[in-house]
Short mmCIF file of C-alpha atoms in Angstrom, two decimals:
data_model
loop_
_atom_site.label_atom_id
_atom_site.label_comp_id
_atom_site.label_asym_id
_atom_site.label_seq_id
_atom_site.Cartn_x
_atom_site.Cartn_y
_atom_site.Cartn_z
CA MET A 1 122.77 34.39 60.42
CA SER A 2 125.57 36.53 61.88
CA THR A 3 125.75 37.33 65.46
CA MET A 4 126.90 40.21 67.50
CA ARG A 5 129.99 38.39 68.27
CA ASP A 6 130.86 37.87 64.66
CA VAL A 7 130.57 41.73 64.08
CA ALA A 8 132.79 42.28 67.17
CA ALA A 9 135.48 39.93 65.93
CA LEU A 10 135.48 41.47 62.37
CA ALA A 11 135.74 44.96 63.72
CA GLY A 12 138.31 43.97 66.37
CA VAL A 13 136.30 45.19 69.42
CA SER A 14 134.15 43.48 72.09
CA ALA A 15 130.76 42.72 71.72
CA LYS A 16 129.81 45.29 74.44
CA THR A 17 131.37 48.00 72.29
CA VAL A 18 129.13 46.70 69.31
CA SER A 19 126.09 47.27 71.51
CA ARG A 20 127.29 50.81 72.53
CA VAL A 21 127.59 51.76 68.75
CA MET A 22 124.18 50.47 68.01
CA ASN A 23 122.87 52.40 71.00
CA ASN A 24 124.66 55.52 69.71
CA ASP A 25 126.77 55.99 72.72
CA ARG A 26 128.50 59.39 72.46
CA TYR A 27 131.57 58.06 74.10
CA VAL A 28 132.47 55.70 71.27
CA SER A 29 135.34 57.01 69.05
CA GLU A 30 134.72 57.90 65.41
CA ASP A 31 137.34 55.33 64.34
CA VAL A 32 135.49 52.44 66.35
CA ARG A 33 132.26 53.56 65.02
CA ARG A 34 133.19 53.30 61.52
CA ARG A 35 134.81 49.87 61.85
CA VAL A 36 131.59 48.48 63.84
CA GLU A 37 129.20 50.02 61.08
CA SER A 38 131.50 48.45 58.25
CA ALA A 39 131.47 45.19 59.83
CA ILE A 40 127.52 45.22 60.31
CA ARG A 41 127.15 46.04 56.65
CA GLU A 42 129.65 43.43 55.49
CA LEU A 43 128.05 40.70 57.55
CA LYS A 44 124.50 41.80 56.86
CA TYR A 45 123.95 41.65 60.74
CA VAL A 46 120.39 41.57 61.88
CA PRO A 47 120.02 42.32 65.73
CA ASN A 48 118.65 39.31 67.79
CA THR A 49 115.64 41.84 68.61
CA VAL A 50 114.67 41.98 64.90
CA ALA A 51 115.15 38.19 64.32
CA ARG A 52 113.12 37.27 67.38
CA THR A 53 110.21 39.67 66.46
CA PHE A 54 109.99 38.07 63.02
CA ARG A 55 110.02 34.56 64.46
CA SER A 56 107.22 35.36 67.04
CA GLY A 57 104.97 37.08 64.26
CA ARG A 58 105.31 40.42 66.16
CA ASP A 59 106.42 43.65 64.05
CA ALA A 60 109.96 44.69 64.20
CA ALA A 61 108.88 47.83 65.69
CA ILE A 62 108.50 49.84 68.86
CA GLY A 63 106.10 52.61 69.97
CA ILE A 64 106.59 55.88 71.58
CA ALA A 65 103.67 57.62 73.39
CA VAL A 66 104.30 61.25 74.75
CA PRO A 67 102.10 64.10 75.90
CA ASP A 68 102.93 66.25 72.93
CA ILE A 69 105.43 65.42 70.06
CA SER A 70 105.62 69.25 69.44
CA ASP A 71 106.90 69.98 72.84
CA PRO A 72 110.84 70.58 72.49
CA PHE A 73 111.67 68.08 75.31
CA PHE A 74 109.60 65.23 73.98
CA ALA A 75 110.56 66.02 70.35
CA THR A 76 114.15 65.59 70.96
CA VAL A 77 113.63 62.43 73.16
CA THR A 78 111.69 60.80 70.38
CA HIS A 79 114.23 61.75 67.85
CA THR A 80 116.95 60.24 69.97
CA VAL A 81 115.00 56.99 70.36
CA GLU A 82 114.22 56.84 66.58
CA GLN A 83 117.98 57.09 65.81
CA ILE A 84 118.89 54.27 68.17
CA ALA A 85 115.93 52.07 66.94
CA ARG A 86 117.21 52.67 63.34
CA ARG A 87 120.67 51.13 64.21
CA HIS A 88 118.79 48.11 65.51
CA GLY A 89 116.77 47.89 62.39
CA VAL A 90 113.59 48.66 64.16
CA ALA A 91 110.71 50.88 63.03
CA VAL A 92 109.11 53.34 65.46
CA PHE A 93 105.44 54.42 65.86
CA VAL A 94 104.73 57.59 67.49
CA THR A 95 101.64 58.99 69.06
CA SER A 96 100.81 62.20 71.13
CA LEU A 97 98.53 61.45 74.10
CA GLY A 98 97.69 65.00 75.14
CA ASN A 99 96.98 65.89 78.72
CA ASP A 100 93.59 64.41 79.15
CA GLU A 101 94.15 61.38 81.77
CA ALA A 102 91.00 59.66 80.43
CA ALA A 103 92.67 59.47 76.97
CA GLU A 104 95.90 57.79 77.82
CA ARG A 105 94.71 54.02 77.74
CA ALA A 106 92.99 54.41 74.40
CA GLY A 107 96.08 56.12 72.85
CA VAL A 108 98.57 53.58 74.24
CA GLU A 109 96.54 50.45 73.57
CA ALA A 110 96.12 51.79 69.93
CA LEU A 111 99.92 51.42 69.74
CA LEU A 112 100.01 48.19 71.28
CA GLY A 113 97.33 46.96 68.85
CA ARG A 114 99.89 47.14 66.14
CA GLN A 115 101.75 44.20 67.67
CA ILE A 116 104.87 46.36 68.66
CA ALA A 117 107.89 44.57 70.38
CA GLY A 118 108.33 47.37 72.93
CA LEU A 119 106.87 50.54 74.22
CA ILE A 120 108.25 53.81 75.65
CA SER A 121 105.51 55.94 77.23
CA THR A 122 104.97 58.96 79.42
CA PRO A 123 102.36 58.42 82.05
CA ILE A 124 99.47 60.95 81.80
CA ALA A 125 96.85 59.25 84.05
CA ARG A 126 97.29 58.28 87.74
CA ASP A 127 97.12 54.48 87.18
CA GLN A 128 98.97 52.33 84.53
CA SER A 129 97.87 49.01 85.81
CA TYR A 130 95.97 48.53 82.63
CA LEU A 131 99.30 47.58 81.00
CA LYS A 132 100.00 44.50 83.31
CA PRO A 133 98.48 42.05 80.85
CA TRP A 134 100.66 43.48 77.96
CA GLN A 135 103.89 43.17 79.91
CA SER A 136 104.26 39.35 79.33
CA ARG A 137 104.75 40.06 75.50
CA THR A 138 105.77 43.72 75.17
CA ALA A 139 108.77 45.42 77.01
CA VAL A 140 107.60 48.50 78.57
CA VAL A 141 109.71 51.68 79.66
CA PHE A 142 108.23 55.01 81.11
CA ILE A 143 109.98 58.33 80.57
CA ASP A 144 109.91 61.54 82.45
CA ARG A 145 107.46 60.17 85.07
CA ALA A 146 107.49 57.13 87.04
CA PRO A 147 104.21 54.92 86.61
CA THR A 148 101.87 53.99 89.21
CA LYS A 149 100.20 50.62 90.20
CA ILE A 150 102.57 48.79 88.08
CA THR A 151 106.01 47.67 88.41
CA ALA A 152 108.15 48.67 85.14
CA ASP A 153 111.28 50.41 84.09
CA SER A 154 111.30 54.24 84.25
CA VAL A 155 113.80 57.02 83.15
CA VAL A 156 113.19 60.18 85.17
CA GLU A 157 115.13 63.48 85.85
CA ASP A 158 115.90 65.02 89.20
CA ASP A 159 112.86 67.34 89.22
CA LEU A 160 112.99 68.31 92.77
CA GLY A 161 116.78 68.89 92.80
CA GLY A 162 116.58 71.01 89.71
CA ALA A 163 113.82 73.14 90.83
CA TYR A 164 115.34 73.67 94.22
CA THR A 165 118.76 74.72 92.58
CA ALA A 166 116.78 77.31 90.15
CA THR A 167 114.82 78.69 93.05
CA THR A 168 117.86 79.02 95.17
CA HIS A 169 119.70 80.62 92.56
CA LEU A 170 117.07 83.33 92.41
CA LEU A 171 117.00 83.75 96.18
CA ASP A 172 120.78 84.24 96.19
CA HIS A 173 120.28 87.27 94.09
CA GLY A 174 117.96 89.00 96.44
CA HIS A 175 114.60 87.90 95.03
CA ARG A 176 111.99 87.10 97.81
CA ARG A 177 108.80 87.11 95.71
CA ILE A 178 109.38 84.40 93.19
CA GLY A 179 106.43 83.37 91.06
CA PHE A 180 105.81 79.75 89.96
CA ILE A 181 103.94 78.89 86.73
CA GLY A 182 103.30 75.23 85.86
CA ASP A 183 101.01 72.48 84.61
CA ALA A 184 98.50 70.56 86.61
CA PRO A 185 99.60 69.59 90.11
CA SER A 186 98.42 66.02 89.26
CA ILE A 187 101.23 65.73 86.87
CA THR A 188 104.16 64.27 88.87
CA THR A 189 106.88 66.40 87.33
CA THR A 190 104.96 69.46 88.21
CA ALA A 191 104.22 68.28 91.67
CA ARG A 192 107.92 67.46 92.27
CA ARG A 193 109.14 70.74 90.85
CA LEU A 194 106.76 72.62 92.98
CA ASP A 195 108.07 70.67 96.04
CA GLY A 196 111.59 71.82 95.17
CA TYR A 197 110.44 75.43 94.81
CA ARG A 198 108.96 75.39 98.16
CA ALA A 199 111.77 73.61 99.92
CA ALA A 200 114.13 76.24 98.57
CA LEU A 201 111.91 79.02 99.82
CA ALA A 202 111.61 77.30 103.24
CA ASP A 203 115.29 76.72 103.67
CA ALA A 204 115.71 80.41 102.94
CA GLY A 205 113.19 81.45 105.56
CA VAL A 206 110.73 82.79 102.89
CA GLU A 207 107.04 81.98 103.46
CA PRO A 208 105.55 80.50 100.20
CA ASP A 209 102.64 82.61 98.96
CA ALA A 210 99.76 80.79 97.26
CA GLY A 211 98.82 84.02 95.60
CA ILE A 212 101.82 83.81 93.20
CA ILE A 213 101.66 80.18 92.22
CA GLU A 214 99.90 79.66 89.04
CA LEU A 215 98.95 76.01 88.23
CA GLY A 216 96.97 74.32 85.35
CA ALA A 217 98.85 75.91 82.54
CA ALA A 218 98.19 73.24 79.77
CA SER A 219 99.32 75.49 76.92
CA ALA A 220 101.91 78.16 76.14
CA ALA A 221 99.10 80.56 75.97
CA ASP A 222 97.85 79.53 79.35
CA ALA A 223 101.22 80.15 80.78
CA GLY A 224 101.54 83.56 79.19
CA ALA A 225 98.35 84.56 80.65
CA ALA A 226 99.34 83.38 83.97
CA ALA A 227 102.51 85.45 83.69
CA VAL A 228 100.45 88.58 82.98
CA ARG A 229 98.16 87.94 85.95
CA LEU A 230 101.16 87.50 88.13
CA LEU A 231 102.80 90.75 87.00
CA GLY A 232 99.61 92.58 87.50
CA LEU A 233 99.48 91.99 91.22
CA PRO A 234 99.82 94.84 93.56
CA GLU A 235 102.67 92.85 95.10
CA ALA A 236 104.02 91.44 91.88
CA PRO A 237 106.98 88.87 91.99
CA THR A 238 110.25 90.14 91.02
CA ALA A 239 111.16 86.73 89.51
CA VAL A 240 109.40 83.68 87.90
CA PHE A 241 110.22 80.23 87.85
CA SER A 242 108.54 78.38 84.93
CA SER A 243 108.17 74.65 85.52
CA ASN A 244 108.59 73.33 81.86
CA ALA A 245 109.69 74.58 78.46
CA ARG A 246 106.15 74.73 77.01
CA CYS A 247 105.31 77.23 79.62
CA SER A 248 108.33 79.15 79.12
CA ILE A 249 107.49 79.70 75.35
CA GLY A 250 104.45 81.42 76.60
CA VAL A 251 105.86 83.27 79.40
CA VAL A 252 108.71 85.09 77.50
CA PRO A 253 106.54 86.83 74.84
CA ALA A 254 103.99 87.64 77.57
CA LEU A 255 106.60 89.56 79.63
CA GLN A 256 107.79 91.46 76.56
CA SER A 257 104.21 92.34 75.71
CA ILE A 258 103.64 94.14 78.94
CA GLY A 259 107.22 95.68 78.92
CA ARG A 260 108.37 93.43 81.82
CA ALA A 261 111.17 91.59 80.10
CA ASP A 262 113.40 92.81 83.00
CA THR A 263 111.63 90.30 85.36
CA ALA A 264 114.14 87.47 86.37
CA LEU A 265 113.20 84.16 84.71
CA ILE A 266 114.27 80.66 84.87
CA SER A 267 112.96 77.82 82.88
CA PHE A 268 112.95 74.05 83.90
CA GLY A 269 113.68 72.73 80.49
CA ASP A 270 115.65 74.20 77.55
CA PHE A 271 114.25 74.61 74.06
CA PRO A 272 115.61 75.88 70.56
CA LEU A 273 116.32 79.60 70.38
CA ALA A 274 116.30 80.00 74.21
CA GLU A 275 119.95 81.04 74.15
CA ALA A 276 119.28 83.44 71.26
CA LEU A 277 116.64 85.36 73.16
CA ARG A 278 117.54 88.74 74.68
CA PRO A 279 117.88 88.41 77.43
CA ALA A 280 119.20 84.77 76.77
CA LEU A 281 116.99 82.38 79.04
CA THR A 282 118.72 80.70 82.08
CA VAL A 283 117.41 77.08 82.12
CA VAL A 284 117.44 73.93 84.10
CA ASP A 285 118.64 71.53 81.33
CA GLN A 286 116.87 68.26 81.29
CA ASP A 287 119.11 66.70 78.61
CA PRO A 288 116.45 65.01 76.56
CA VAL A 289 119.08 63.35 74.47
CA SER A 290 120.28 61.38 77.44
CA VAL A 291 116.64 60.63 78.52
CA GLY A 292 115.94 59.09 75.04
CA ARG A 293 119.19 57.38 74.86
CA ALA A 294 118.58 55.72 78.39
CA ALA A 295 115.09 54.78 77.58
CA ALA A 296 115.87 53.35 74.20
CA THR A 297 119.01 51.34 75.60
CA ARG A 298 116.92 49.90 78.55
CA LEU A 299 114.06 48.94 76.18
CA PHE A 300 116.55 47.02 73.90
CA GLU A 301 118.21 45.53 76.97
CA ARG A 302 114.82 44.10 77.93
CA LEU A 303 114.07 42.70 74.47
CA GLU A 304 117.38 41.03 74.14
CA SER A 305 117.36 39.61 77.74
CA PRO A 306 113.86 39.83 79.17
CA ASP A 307 114.98 37.82 82.52
CA ARG A 308 118.12 39.89 83.24
CA ARG A 309 118.07 41.72 86.65
CA LEU A 310 118.41 45.53 86.10
CA LYS A 311 117.56 48.50 88.20
CA ARG A 312 114.03 49.50 87.57
CA LYS A 313 114.46 53.24 88.09
CA ILE A 314 116.95 55.37 86.36
CA VAL A 315 117.26 58.94 87.74
CA LEU A 316 119.19 61.45 85.44
CA PRO A 317 120.82 64.49 86.90
CA VAL A 318 119.96 67.99 85.63
CA SER A 319 121.99 71.15 85.70
CA LEU A 320 121.36 74.89 85.88
CA VAL A 321 122.66 76.62 82.66
CA ILE A 322 123.12 80.33 83.78
CA ARG A 323 122.58 82.81 80.90
CA GLU A 324 121.10 86.31 81.23
CA SER A 325 117.48 86.19 82.17
CA CYS A 326 117.99 85.30 85.78
CA GLY A 327 119.32 89.05 86.16
CA THR A 328 122.87 87.98 87.05
CA SER A 329 126.34 88.17 85.41
CA LEU A 330 127.99 84.89 84.72
CA THR A 331 130.02 83.19 87.44
CA ALA A 332 133.84 83.62 87.55
CA GLY A 333 135.50 81.53 85.15
CA ALA A 334 132.61 81.29 82.86
CA ALA A 335 132.75 82.73 79.15
CA PRO A 336 132.80 86.44 78.82
CA ALA A 337 129.46 88.29 79.21
CA ASP A 338 129.84 89.67 75.76
CA ASP A 339 129.94 86.32 74.22
CA PRO A 340 126.46 85.58 72.77
CA GLY A 341 126.91 81.98 73.54
CA ALA A 342 128.31 82.71 77.00
CA ARG A 343 126.83 80.45 79.97
CA ALA A 344 127.94 78.66 83.01
CA ARG A 345 126.63 75.33 84.13
CA VAL A 346 126.06 74.32 87.62
CA PRO A 347 124.94 70.64 88.74
CA CYS A 348 121.71 70.34 90.48
CA GLY A 349 120.70 68.31 93.37
#
């Protein structure tokens, strides 16, 4: 059976470069990618991960468990993982867990029952210790949120820093009553984004008002209703920070329906057509492609070298993509304001 070193020798590259091609690394040149892929085909190379799973009687497959596969963020993460898994000759099983904490274990164990070699999962419940017995035979990587009561790899974003930067951006443009719309506070990402929002207000000397913080929006419709409530207050906020893309998808049409599309709005999380809206939506870009790539790369690293010492937690940076909905013109040096695709990008954190 051909090895990765054989592929590297035929393609005239290093074994590490072969691995980067298989993990869909965007920094690999097209010429190198073509040579490596040609060598893989010529040698009929089967990654060790696949060979090992065949020998052990386990499926050459991995599982992905996310809250909602229709969510733009998780859909892109899943697609990226599938692309990388395909390069490794590995199939992917996907399941949506929903937002019910009590349903997480059953959903995840249904995937594990298919004898998958590895699992990428988003924690929903407050305890993932039920996975400990599985770890001896299944590689596990968590995404978007760190797990609790278990030691495992995780790939998360800088939620606090992103929310702080977004809120500060609104404060810098004169807003003092900034509403917050988000999911349940028991969800780690919501809690950390709320912390970032409150920290930005505190640093600006603005007392947080619990009356303009709407939590528990489990759907786009819930978030839209929350936005209508906020804008109907006697002292309505002049700006809104939406803590995830799903909420934002509900908030935008809700503001339009009550004639308040002029309300400044920033979304934590980009989504398709956000830039095509009028006004184009300013977002904290989570870069789900990077999240999916990092999670899949780590999972296959664990499958190839289970005993290798690696940093358990990967924290990816986010950035503020300034468009139009935050009520400000683009910063100096950015694309012209009359360019429909104009935007400026500001690092967060």
